[in-house]
Amino acid sequence: MNNKIKINIVEMPQYIDSDSNETPDIFNPEVIDEVTTSISKGAQRSIKDILKFIVPNLVKRNILNPQQPIVNIRISGDGRNVGKKVKHDMITFAILDDIDNIHNPNYHHTVVLYPGSENYESLDMLMIPFRNELHELTEIGLIIGGINWIFNLYFSSDWKFLTICLGFNSANSLFFCPWCLISKKEMSNVNKEWSISKQMDCINIYNGHHSVPLFNMIPLDHWIPDELHIMLRITDRLWNLVLHEIQETGYFNDVAREIIVKEMNRIKVNFHFWQEKGCQTWSFTSLMGQDKLKVLQFFDLSTILPPTRARAIRMLWDGFYDLYMDIRNPATNPKTFKRNAKMWLKIFLTPSTGVPNSDDFVQGLYRPNDITPYIHVLVFHIHEFMEKHKKWGLKSFSCAAVENKNHQQVSQFFRKTLRDEGNGANRKSAIVQILEFENRKLHYNINDSQVTPKMIKLQV
Ligand SMILES: [Zn+2]
C-alpha cells in the first residue's frame, strides 16, 4: 500500500511561535512534549496517487459516473493547538460527490501534515507538490481507468486557516473580509449591501492581499467558511458581551461567578472561573462545540441579568440559534435566510431609547463596533454561499470531521508509550505512522476487509 500511495518527508525550519498563547485543544503533557520535539519534519502524500486508488471504487459504488467524468473535491485545513505554543496542522481532501461519507473523518484523506506553526511560509513550502498536482487536475484532469476525469475544487476551513491560505490579512485588520471590499469603518452602515465581489484572477489588486493564494486555482466563491466556526465564534462573542456587561455594571463578584457556574451545572456544562498567578482578570473554561450550543440554547440569562434585559438578550441568542439551524438545513431558502439574518443584525444593534437615568430609558443591545467578521459573513455572505452551493448544502463544508480526525490522530500517535514500542533508531516519526495508518485504513475501507488486530489497537 505504501508503494501505491507514497509518503514523502520534508525537512522543516524549526519554528515555534514563542509569542503564541492559544487556547490548547490538546492538554496531555506527554503529547505536547512529543509534538514539540517533532517539529523538524512534515509529510506529504500525492492526491493523484490517492485518487487513482479511490476513484474506481467510487465508480463501482455508483457515486461517480464515467459518462460524466467530473469529480468535486473539497480541500480542508485544520490546525490543532497542542499546548499553547505548537500547532499540528493538516490539509485534507474529500470527495464531495460521496455526500453520505462527507462527515466521516475516514473519508478525509490527509495530503499534508506537520507539527509546528500555522503560517503561510510553512504551508507554502510543504504544499509545493500538492499545488502543482491541483493545477494539473484543474487544467488537464487525470486519466484513471482509461477515462479523463475533470475536477472541481472547493476549499473550506476556519477563518484563520482560510486567510493564511488566501495570503490575506488577519480578521482584526481594517480590510478583513476575504470575499468583499468592506473595511472596518463601514461596519456601522448596516443598510449597505455587501456581496462576494473579489475575483481570484486579480486578487492582488485588493487591499489586504499580501501573498499569492496557496490555492489560486480555486475560485473565491468556492472558498467556504466553516459553519461550525460560525456558531463557535459568534456564540463566544454573545457570551463575552454578556460577561462584559456584568463586569461593567460592577456585579462580577464571587456571588455572580457562583451563579454562572451553578447555571452551567444545571445545563450540564462543566465550567469554572480562575485567576492566573499575578493576574487580576478572570479566566474561564473554553467551551467545546456541543457545550456552546447548550449555553446558546438553554442558559437562563435571568439568573444574572434583570428580567427585561435577560429577555432582550435571550431573544437575540434564540435568533442566532435559529439562523445556525437554518445554515445546516439544506431546505433553507437563501432569500429567507438573508432577510432573517439582516433582521437579526438589526436586533443585535438595537439602539437605546429615552434619556439615560430617566424612567422612559430603554437600554439597547450592542454597537457596530461589536460586530465581528464572522457576524459580517453570517449576515452578508452565507445566503450567497447557500444559493451557489445548494447542490451540496453548507453543512457539507463543515470542518468538524477534519478537526476530529486531527485531534484523534495527534492524541493517538504522539504518545510516547505507543511510540517507544518501535526500537531505538528504527523508531518511525509519528507523522509517518499517521500516514501509514491512513494508507492501511484506505486499503481496508476499499477492500472491505476485516480490521486487523494492530489497527484495533491503534484506534483505541
Ligand atoms: Zn464581506
GROMACS .gro file of C-alpha atoms and ligand atoms in nm:
model
  461
    1MET     CA    1   0.000   0.000   0.000
    2ASN     CA    2   0.282   0.243   0.086
    3ASN     CA    3   0.420   0.184  -0.264
    4LYS     CA    4   0.091   0.277  -0.427
    5ILE     CA    5   0.047   0.589  -0.214
    6LYS     CA    6   0.393   0.716  -0.130
    7ILE     CA    7   0.475   0.913   0.183
    8ASN     CA    8   0.732   1.191   0.140
    9ILE     CA    9   0.913   1.357   0.426
   10VAL     CA   10   1.005   1.725   0.407
   11GLU     CA   11   1.262   1.889   0.634
   12MET     CA   12   1.109   2.193   0.801
   13PRO     CA   13   1.271   2.501   0.955
   14GLN     CA   14   1.232   2.456   1.333
   15TYR     CA   15   0.989   2.726   1.419
   16ILE     CA   16   0.789   2.770   1.737
   17ASP     CA   17   0.574   3.075   1.777
   18SER     CA   18   0.703   3.177   2.119
   19ASP     CA   19   0.457   3.469   2.141
   20SER     CA   20   0.164   3.245   2.077
   21ASN     CA   21  -0.067   3.191   2.370
   22GLU     CA   22  -0.350   3.000   2.209
   23THR     CA   23  -0.616   2.809   2.398
   24PRO     CA   24  -0.495   2.448   2.390
   25ASP     CA   25  -0.710   2.186   2.216
   26ILE     CA   26  -0.483   1.913   2.346
   27PHE     CA   27  -0.359   1.924   2.707
   28ASN     CA   28  -0.181   1.589   2.758
   29PRO     CA   29   0.179   1.689   2.858
   30GLU     CA   30   0.322   1.371   2.703
   31VAL     CA   31   0.160   1.451   2.367
   32ILE     CA   32   0.270   1.818   2.387
   33ASP     CA   33   0.626   1.706   2.458
   34GLU     CA   34   0.631   1.459   2.168
   35VAL     CA   35   0.482   1.708   1.920
   36THR     CA   36   0.726   1.982   2.029
   37THR     CA   37   1.026   1.755   1.969
   38SER     CA   38   0.892   1.652   1.625
   39ILE     CA   39   0.868   1.993   1.461
   40SER     CA   40   1.158   1.948   1.221
   41LYS     CA   41   0.966   1.737   0.971
   42GLY     CA   42   0.650   1.748   0.766
   43ALA     CA   43   0.499   1.476   0.547
   44GLN     CA   44   0.301   1.460   0.223
   45ARG     CA   45   0.104   1.218   0.013
   46SER     CA   46   0.011   1.266  -0.350
   47ILE     CA   47  -0.354   1.348  -0.420
   48LYS     CA   48  -0.313   1.185  -0.763
   49ASP     CA   49  -0.196   0.858  -0.604
   50ILE     CA   50  -0.495   0.861  -0.370
   51LEU     CA   51  -0.741   0.948  -0.648
   52LYS     CA   52  -0.610   0.664  -0.864
   53PHE     CA   53  -0.681   0.435  -0.573
   54ILE     CA   54  -1.027   0.561  -0.472
   55VAL     CA   55  -1.194   0.672  -0.798
   56PRO     CA   56  -1.251   0.316  -0.938
   57ASN     CA   57  -1.420   0.225  -0.610
   58LEU     CA   58  -1.642   0.537  -0.629
   59VAL     CA   59  -1.743   0.432  -0.980
   60LYS     CA   60  -1.822   0.082  -0.853
   61ARG     CA   61  -2.041   0.234  -0.582
   62ASN     CA   62  -2.222   0.450  -0.843
   63ILE     CA   63  -2.103   0.769  -0.671
   64LEU     CA   64  -1.911   0.879  -0.981
   65ASN     CA   65  -2.036   0.834  -1.336
   66PRO     CA   66  -1.775   0.764  -1.610
   67GLN     CA   67  -2.027   0.902  -1.864
   68GLN     CA   68  -1.997   1.240  -1.690
   69PRO     CA   69  -1.643   1.221  -1.558
   70ILE     CA   70  -1.649   1.512  -1.312
   71VAL     CA   71  -1.517   1.485  -0.956
   72ASN     CA   72  -1.595   1.750  -0.694
   73ILE     CA   73  -1.317   1.776  -0.440
   74ARG     CA   74  -1.334   1.953  -0.106
   75ILE     CA   75  -0.999   2.056   0.040
   76SER     CA   76  -0.983   2.146   0.408
   77GLY     CA   77  -0.724   2.267   0.653
   78ASP     CA   78  -0.709   2.238   1.028
   79GLY     CA   79  -0.461   2.331   1.299
   80ARG     CA   80  -0.494   2.183   1.648
   81ASN     CA   81  -0.334   2.371   1.937
   82VAL     CA   82  -0.110   2.120   2.111
   83GLY     CA   83  -0.044   2.309   2.433
   84LYS     CA   84  -0.016   2.685   2.394
   85LYS     CA   85   0.279   2.720   2.157
   86VAL     CA   86   0.267   2.443   1.897
   87LYS     CA   87   0.016   2.351   1.631
   88HIS     CA   88  -0.044   2.028   1.448
   89ASP     CA   89  -0.157   2.124   1.101
   90MET     CA   90  -0.311   1.914   0.832
   91ILE     CA   91  -0.452   1.959   0.484
   92THR     CA   92  -0.704   1.700   0.368
   93PHE     CA   93  -0.930   1.635   0.075
   94ALA     CA   94  -1.262   1.455   0.044
   95ILE     CA   95  -1.491   1.368  -0.245
   96LEU     CA   96  -1.799   1.590  -0.219
   97ASP     CA   97  -1.993   1.359  -0.451
   98ASP     CA   98  -1.965   1.091  -0.179
   99ILE     CA   99  -2.201   1.302   0.029
  100ASP     CA  100  -2.305   1.021   0.267
  101ASN     CA  101  -1.948   0.997   0.394
  102ILE     CA  102  -1.859   1.367   0.399
  103HIS     CA  103  -1.891   1.384   0.780
  104ASN     CA  104  -1.685   1.069   0.835
  105PRO     CA  105  -1.320   1.151   0.927
  106ASN     CA  106  -1.202   0.834   0.746
  107TYR     CA  107  -1.312   0.981   0.413
  108HIS     CA  108  -1.099   1.295   0.453
  109HIS     CA  109  -0.759   1.196   0.314
  110THR     CA  110  -0.451   1.372   0.451
  111VAL     CA  111  -0.217   1.517   0.190
  112VAL     CA  112  -0.002   1.747   0.406
  113LEU     CA  113   0.080   1.706   0.773
  114TYR     CA  114   0.322   1.882   1.006
  115PRO     CA  115   0.376   1.984   1.366
  116GLY     CA  116   0.493   2.344   1.405
  117SER     CA  117   0.330   2.676   1.343
  118GLU     CA  118   0.025   2.768   1.137
  119ASN     CA  119   0.172   3.020   0.897
  120TYR     CA  120   0.190   3.099   0.527
  121GLU     CA  121   0.562   3.018   0.493
  122SER     CA  122   0.537   2.663   0.633
  123LEU     CA  123   0.225   2.581   0.432
  124ASP     CA  124   0.372   2.735   0.118
  125MET     CA  125   0.685   2.521   0.145
  126LEU     CA  126   0.505   2.197   0.225
  127MET     CA  127   0.237   2.238  -0.036
  128ILE     CA  128   0.453   2.284  -0.347
  129PRO     CA  129   0.390   1.932  -0.487
  130PHE     CA  130   0.022   1.941  -0.380
  131ARG     CA  131  -0.035   2.273  -0.554
  132ASN     CA  132   0.135   2.150  -0.870
  133GLU     CA  133  -0.094   1.849  -0.870
  134LEU     CA  134  -0.402   2.068  -0.817
  135HIS     CA  135  -0.304   2.288  -1.112
  136GLU     CA  136  -0.266   1.975  -1.322
  137LEU     CA  137  -0.601   1.834  -1.206
  138THR     CA  138  -0.790   2.154  -1.286
  139GLU     CA  139  -0.609   2.231  -1.613
  140ILE     CA  140  -0.575   1.890  -1.779
  141GLY     CA  141  -0.752   1.643  -1.548
  142LEU     CA  142  -0.635   1.293  -1.465
  143ILE     CA  143  -0.671   0.966  -1.656
  144ILE     CA  144  -0.798   0.685  -1.435
  145GLY     CA  145  -0.923   0.358  -1.584
  146GLY     CA  146  -0.890   0.497  -1.937
  147ILE     CA  147  -1.118   0.795  -1.861
  148ASN     CA  148  -1.005   1.155  -1.845
  149TRP     CA  149  -1.164   1.286  -1.524
  150ILE     CA  150  -1.204   1.658  -1.465
  151PHE     CA  151  -1.202   1.820  -1.125
  152ASN     CA  152  -1.395   2.097  -0.948
  153LEU     CA  153  -1.222   2.221  -0.635
  154TYR     CA  154  -1.361   2.374  -0.315
  155PHE     CA  155  -1.183   2.487   0.000
  156SER     CA  156  -1.323   2.513   0.350
  157SER     CA  157  -1.169   2.583   0.690
  158ASP     CA  158  -1.197   2.816   0.987
  159TRP     CA  159  -1.128   3.186   0.934
  160LYS     CA  160  -0.761   3.184   1.037
  161PHE     CA  161  -0.659   2.891   0.821
  162LEU     CA  162  -0.859   3.028   0.528
  163THR     CA  163  -0.694   3.372   0.543
  164ILE     CA  164  -0.345   3.219   0.573
  165CYS     CA  165  -0.407   3.002   0.264
  166LEU     CA  166  -0.551   3.305   0.085
  167GLY     CA  167  -0.241   3.516   0.164
  168PHE     CA  168  -0.476   3.768   0.324
  169ASN     CA  169  -0.496   3.994   0.631
  170SER     CA  170  -0.598   3.859   0.969
  171ALA     CA  171  -0.953   3.909   1.098
  172ASN     CA  172  -0.865   4.217   1.308
  173SER     CA  173  -0.734   4.418   1.009
  174LEU     CA  174  -0.902   4.721   0.852
  175PHE     CA  175  -0.978   4.516   0.539
  176PHE     CA  176  -1.086   4.191   0.693
  177CYS     CA  177  -1.329   4.024   0.454
  178PRO     CA  178  -1.186   3.762   0.214
  179TRP     CA  179  -1.489   3.799  -0.015
  180CYS     CA  180  -1.587   4.167  -0.038
  181LEU     CA  181  -1.428   4.512  -0.016
  182ILE     CA  182  -1.574   4.625   0.317
  183SER     CA  183  -1.345   4.797   0.568
  184LYS     CA  184  -1.392   4.801   0.946
  185LYS     CA  185  -1.500   5.165   0.922
  186GLU     CA  186  -1.804   5.066   0.717
  187MET     CA  187  -1.938   4.817   0.973
  188SER     CA  188  -2.168   5.078   1.121
  189ASN     CA  189  -2.361   5.123   0.796
  190VAL     CA  190  -2.595   4.824   0.812
  191ASN     CA  191  -2.807   4.942   0.523
  192LYS     CA  192  -2.528   4.895   0.273
  193GLU     CA  193  -2.530   4.564   0.083
  194TRP     CA  194  -2.215   4.353   0.055
  195SER     CA  195  -2.169   4.059  -0.177
  196ILE     CA  196  -1.889   3.832  -0.294
  197SER     CA  197  -1.722   4.068  -0.538
  198LYS     CA  198  -1.349   3.988  -0.547
  199GLN     CA  199  -1.206   3.773  -0.826
  200MET     CA  200  -0.925   3.523  -0.777
  201ASP     CA  201  -0.763   3.621  -1.112
  202CYS     CA  202  -0.680   3.969  -0.988
  203ILE     CA  203  -0.674   3.911  -0.612
  204ASN     CA  204  -0.353   4.112  -0.568
  205ILE     CA  205  -0.526   4.440  -0.657
  206TYR     CA  206  -0.750   4.434  -0.348
  207ASN     CA  207  -0.641   4.577  -0.013
  208GLY     CA  208  -0.502   4.330   0.237
  209HIS     CA  209  -0.396   4.053  -0.003
  210HIS     CA  210  -0.023   4.032   0.069
  211SER     CA  211   0.079   3.695  -0.083
  212VAL     CA  212  -0.014   3.463  -0.368
  213PRO     CA  213  -0.307   3.244  -0.255
  214LEU     CA  214  -0.192   2.887  -0.191
  215PHE     CA  215  -0.494   2.759  -0.381
  216ASN     CA  216  -0.514   3.017  -0.660
  217MET     CA  217  -0.668   2.753  -0.885
  218ILE     CA  218  -0.988   2.762  -0.672
  219PRO     CA  219  -1.236   3.044  -0.750
  220LEU     CA  220  -1.303   3.269  -0.450
  221ASP     CA  221  -1.671   3.178  -0.422
  222HIS     CA  222  -1.556   2.817  -0.373
  223TRP     CA  223  -1.368   2.922  -0.054
  224ILE     CA  224  -1.635   2.848   0.203
  225PRO     CA  225  -1.629   2.941   0.573
  226ASP     CA  226  -1.686   2.653   0.815
  227GLU     CA  227  -2.039   2.658   0.962
  228LEU     CA  228  -1.914   2.507   1.289
  229HIS     CA  229  -1.680   2.802   1.346
  230ILE     CA  230  -1.956   3.049   1.261
  231MET     CA  231  -2.152   2.901   1.552
  232LEU     CA  232  -1.850   2.875   1.785
  233ARG     CA  233  -1.713   3.225   1.732
  234ILE     CA  234  -2.044   3.412   1.727
  235THR     CA  235  -2.153   3.228   2.043
  236ASP     CA  236  -1.819   3.331   2.200
  237ARG     CA  237  -1.896   3.691   2.108
  238LEU     CA  238  -2.250   3.680   2.250
  239TRP     CA  239  -2.128   3.516   2.572
  240ASN     CA  240  -1.836   3.761   2.614
  241LEU     CA  241  -2.069   4.057   2.559
  242VAL     CA  242  -2.286   3.932   2.847
  243LEU     CA  243  -1.986   3.876   3.076
  244HIS     CA  244  -1.853   4.219   2.983
  245GLU     CA  245  -2.187   4.375   3.071
  246ILE     CA  246  -2.185   4.213   3.416
  247GLN     CA  247  -1.828   4.336   3.469
  248GLU     CA  248  -1.921   4.689   3.356
  249THR     CA  249  -2.211   4.710   3.597
  250GLY     CA  250  -1.976   4.607   3.879
  251TYR     CA  251  -2.162   4.288   3.971
  252PHE     CA  252  -1.894   4.045   3.856
  253ASN     CA  253  -1.821   3.926   4.210
  254ASP     CA  254  -1.791   3.586   4.379
  255VAL     CA  255  -2.170   3.562   4.401
  256ALA     CA  256  -2.221   3.627   4.026
  257ARG     CA  257  -1.947   3.381   3.933
  258GLU     CA  258  -2.103   3.118   4.158
  259ILE     CA  259  -2.445   3.175   3.999
  260ILE     CA  260  -2.295   3.134   3.650
  261VAL     CA  261  -2.114   2.811   3.746
  262LYS     CA  262  -2.433   2.678   3.907
  263GLU     CA  263  -2.642   2.760   3.600
  264MET     CA  264  -2.379   2.593   3.379
  265ASN     CA  265  -2.402   2.282   3.600
  266ARG     CA  266  -2.779   2.286   3.564
  267ILE     CA  267  -2.748   2.268   3.184
  268LYS     CA  268  -2.473   2.004   3.227
  269VAL     CA  269  -2.180   2.214   3.111
  270ASN     CA  270  -1.853   2.180   3.301
  271PHE     CA  271  -1.741   2.538   3.364
  272HIS     CA  272  -1.524   2.733   3.608
  273PHE     CA  273  -1.351   3.065   3.661
  274TRP     CA  274  -0.995   3.109   3.782
  275GLN     CA  275  -0.726   3.374   3.814
  276GLU     CA  276  -0.379   3.316   3.674
  277LYS     CA  277  -0.094   3.393   3.914
  278GLY     CA  278  -0.031   3.768   3.939
  279CYS     CA  279  -0.323   3.843   3.709
  280GLN     CA  280  -0.629   4.048   3.804
  281THR     CA  281  -0.858   3.929   3.526
  282TRP     CA  282  -1.062   3.611   3.547
  283SER     CA  283  -1.010   3.329   3.303
  284PHE     CA  284  -1.285   3.080   3.236
  285THR     CA  285  -1.330   2.739   3.076
  286SER     CA  286  -1.316   2.749   2.700
  287LEU     CA  287  -1.622   2.555   2.588
  288MET     CA  288  -1.626   2.280   2.329
  289GLY     CA  289  -1.875   2.280   2.039
  290GLN     CA  290  -2.168   2.093   2.192
  291ASP     CA  291  -2.134   2.281   2.522
  292LYS     CA  292  -2.150   2.613   2.338
  293LEU     CA  293  -2.474   2.506   2.172
  294LYS     CA  294  -2.617   2.415   2.515
  295VAL     CA  295  -2.526   2.759   2.653
  296LEU     CA  296  -2.673   2.929   2.348
  297GLN     CA  297  -2.999   2.734   2.379
  298PHE     CA  298  -3.053   2.683   2.749
  299PHE     CA  299  -2.852   2.925   2.968
  300ASP     CA  300  -3.107   3.113   3.181
  301LEU     CA  301  -2.989   3.473   3.148
  302SER     CA  302  -3.237   3.589   3.413
  303THR     CA  303  -3.010   3.429   3.677
  304ILE     CA  304  -2.751   3.701   3.615
  305LEU     CA  305  -2.939   3.988   3.446
  306PRO     CA  306  -3.254   4.192   3.526
  307PRO     CA  307  -3.567   4.029   3.372
  308THR     CA  308  -3.624   4.272   3.080
  309ARG     CA  309  -3.257   4.270   2.990
  310ALA     CA  310  -3.244   3.890   3.010
  311ARG     CA  311  -3.548   3.867   2.781
  312ALA     CA  312  -3.397   4.101   2.521
  313ILE     CA  313  -3.066   3.914   2.510
  314ARG     CA  314  -3.240   3.574   2.515
  315MET     CA  315  -3.434   3.680   2.206
  316LEU     CA  316  -3.108   3.769   2.032
  317TRP     CA  317  -2.949   3.436   2.129
  318ASP     CA  318  -3.255   3.238   2.015
  319GLY     CA  319  -3.247   3.427   1.686
  320PHE     CA  320  -2.885   3.328   1.632
  321TYR     CA  321  -2.957   2.965   1.724
  322ASP     CA  322  -3.236   2.958   1.462
  323LEU     CA  323  -3.004   3.105   1.199
  324TYR     CA  324  -2.743   2.840   1.278
  325MET     CA  325  -3.003   2.564   1.239
  326ASP     CA  326  -3.107   2.720   0.906
  327ILE     CA  327  -2.744   2.714   0.783
  328ARG     CA  328  -2.736   2.340   0.850
  329ASN     CA  329  -3.073   2.272   0.692
  330PRO     CA  330  -3.041   2.205   0.315
  331ALA     CA  331  -3.407   2.305   0.265
  332THR     CA  332  -3.349   2.665   0.384
  333ASN     CA  333  -3.442   2.927   0.126
  334PRO     CA  334  -3.137   3.158   0.080
  335LYS     CA  335  -3.358   3.465   0.031
  336THR     CA  336  -3.549   3.400   0.353
  337PHE     CA  337  -3.218   3.340   0.529
  338LYS     CA  338  -3.083   3.671   0.401
  339ARG     CA  339  -3.390   3.854   0.532
  340ASN     CA  340  -3.377   3.680   0.872
  341ALA     CA  341  -3.004   3.738   0.911
  342LYS     CA  342  -3.042   4.107   0.832
  343MET     CA  343  -3.327   4.131   1.081
  344TRP     CA  344  -3.113   3.959   1.343
  345LEU     CA  345  -2.833   4.212   1.287
  346LYS     CA  346  -3.082   4.495   1.338
  347ILE     CA  347  -3.184   4.340   1.671
  348PHE     CA  348  -2.814   4.299   1.763
  349LEU     CA  349  -2.771   4.672   1.700
  350THR     CA  350  -3.091   4.783   1.880
  351PRO     CA  351  -3.014   5.140   1.993
  352SER     CA  352  -3.102   5.273   2.339
  353THR     CA  353  -3.410   5.497   2.359
  354GLY     CA  354  -3.510   5.769   2.604
  355VAL     CA  355  -3.297   5.978   2.838
  356PRO     CA  356  -3.039   5.785   3.044
  357ASN     CA  357  -3.129   5.754   3.415
  358SER     CA  358  -3.491   5.853   3.346
  359ASP     CA  359  -3.797   5.625   3.367
  360ASP     CA  360  -3.852   5.606   2.992
  361PHE     CA  361  -3.493   5.492   2.922
  362VAL     CA  362  -3.468   5.156   2.749
  363GLN     CA  363  -3.118   5.023   2.712
  364GLY     CA  364  -3.032   4.898   2.363
  365LEU     CA  365  -2.819   4.596   2.280
  366TYR     CA  366  -2.484   4.632   2.103
  367ARG     CA  367  -2.280   4.877   1.895
  368PRO     CA  368  -2.148   4.843   1.536
  369ASN     CA  369  -1.801   4.801   1.689
  370ASP     CA  370  -1.924   4.478   1.845
  371ILE     CA  371  -1.987   4.321   1.500
  372THR     CA  372  -1.721   4.059   1.429
  373PRO     CA  373  -1.601   3.938   1.088
  374TYR     CA  374  -1.797   3.615   1.142
  375ILE     CA  375  -2.114   3.818   1.203
  376HIS     CA  376  -2.048   4.012   0.879
  377VAL     CA  377  -2.016   3.681   0.690
  378LEU     CA  378  -2.328   3.537   0.855
  379VAL     CA  379  -2.538   3.836   0.754
  380PHE     CA  380  -2.396   3.926   0.413
  381HIS     CA  381  -2.238   3.619   0.255
  382ILE     CA  382  -2.388   3.299   0.395
  383HIS     CA  383  -2.703   3.337   0.185
  384GLU     CA  384  -2.482   3.371  -0.125
  385PHE     CA  385  -2.288   3.054  -0.043
  386MET     CA  386  -2.620   2.879   0.025
  387GLU     CA  387  -2.752   2.978  -0.317
  388LYS     CA  388  -2.431   2.896  -0.507
  389HIS     CA  389  -2.369   2.562  -0.340
  390LYS     CA  390  -2.722   2.438  -0.281
  391LYS     CA  391  -2.635   2.118  -0.465
  392TRP     CA  392  -2.421   2.023  -0.163
  393GLY     CA  393  -2.565   2.229   0.124
  394LEU     CA  394  -2.339   2.435   0.352
  395LYS     CA  395  -2.331   2.158   0.610
  396SER     CA  396  -2.128   1.954   0.359
  397PHE     CA  397  -1.844   2.204   0.408
  398SER     CA  398  -1.837   2.164   0.785
  399CYS     CA  399  -1.487   2.107   0.920
  400ALA     CA  400  -1.597   1.907   1.225
  401ALA     CA  401  -1.486   1.576   1.069
  402VAL     CA  402  -1.140   1.713   0.983
  403GLU     CA  403  -1.099   1.861   1.332
  404ASN     CA  404  -1.195   1.528   1.486
  405LYS     CA  405  -0.954   1.346   1.263
  406ASN     CA  406  -0.665   1.577   1.350
  407HIS     CA  407  -0.746   1.564   1.722
  408GLN     CA  408  -0.771   1.185   1.732
  409GLN     CA  409  -0.455   1.130   1.531
  410VAL     CA  410  -0.243   1.366   1.740
  411SER     CA  411  -0.373   1.217   2.065
  412GLN     CA  412  -0.305   0.861   1.944
  413PHE     CA  413   0.023   0.885   1.762
  414PHE     CA  414   0.218   1.133   1.968
  415ARG     CA  415   0.205   0.920   2.282
  416LYS     CA  416   0.550   0.818   2.397
  417THR     CA  417   0.427   0.486   2.534
  418LEU     CA  418   0.296   0.388   2.192
  419ARG     CA  419   0.593   0.525   2.004
  420ASP     CA  420   0.856   0.362   2.227
  421GLU     CA  421   0.737   0.024   2.108
  422GLY     CA  422   0.946   0.086   1.795
  423ASN     CA  423   1.310   0.014   1.878
  424GLY     CA  424   1.565   0.296   1.906
  425ALA     CA  425   1.698   0.415   1.572
  426ASN     CA  426   1.421   0.241   1.379
  427ARG     CA  427   1.161   0.438   1.563
  428LYS     CA  428   0.941   0.596   1.300
  429SER     CA  429   0.827   0.952   1.326
  430ALA     CA  430   0.466   0.991   1.435
  431ILE     CA  431   0.366   1.177   1.117
  432VAL     CA  432   0.486   0.883   0.905
  433GLN     CA  433   0.295   0.645   1.131
  434ILE     CA  434  -0.019   0.857   1.088
  435LEU     CA  435   0.005   0.848   0.708
  436GLU     CA  436   0.089   0.476   0.701
  437PHE     CA  437  -0.213   0.420   0.922
  438GLU     CA  438  -0.427   0.617   0.676
  439ASN     CA  439  -0.290   0.414   0.387
  440ARG     CA  440  -0.382   0.091   0.567
  441LYS     CA  441  -0.726   0.221   0.653
  442LEU     CA  442  -0.788   0.321   0.292
  443HIS     CA  443  -0.684  -0.024   0.180
  444TYR     CA  444  -0.923  -0.190   0.425
  445ASN     CA  445  -1.211   0.050   0.355
  446ILE     CA  446  -1.187  -0.017  -0.014
  447ASN     CA  447  -1.132  -0.389   0.008
  448ASP     CA  448  -1.400  -0.415   0.272
  449SER     CA  449  -1.164  -0.632   0.470
  450GLN     CA  450  -1.164  -0.711   0.835
  451VAL     CA  451  -0.976  -0.467   1.056
  452THR     CA  452  -0.653  -0.621   1.176
  453PRO     CA  453  -0.578  -0.654   1.549
  454LYS     CA  454  -0.296  -0.398   1.507
  455MET     CA  455  -0.539  -0.139   1.371
  456ILE     CA  456  -0.783  -0.201   1.652
  457LYS     CA  457  -0.503  -0.135   1.896
  458LEU     CA  458  -0.420   0.195   1.727
  459GLN     CA  459  -0.782   0.302   1.721
  460VAL     CA  460  -0.827   0.267   2.099
  461ZN      ZN  461  -1.765   4.065   0.305
   0.00000   0.00000   0.00000
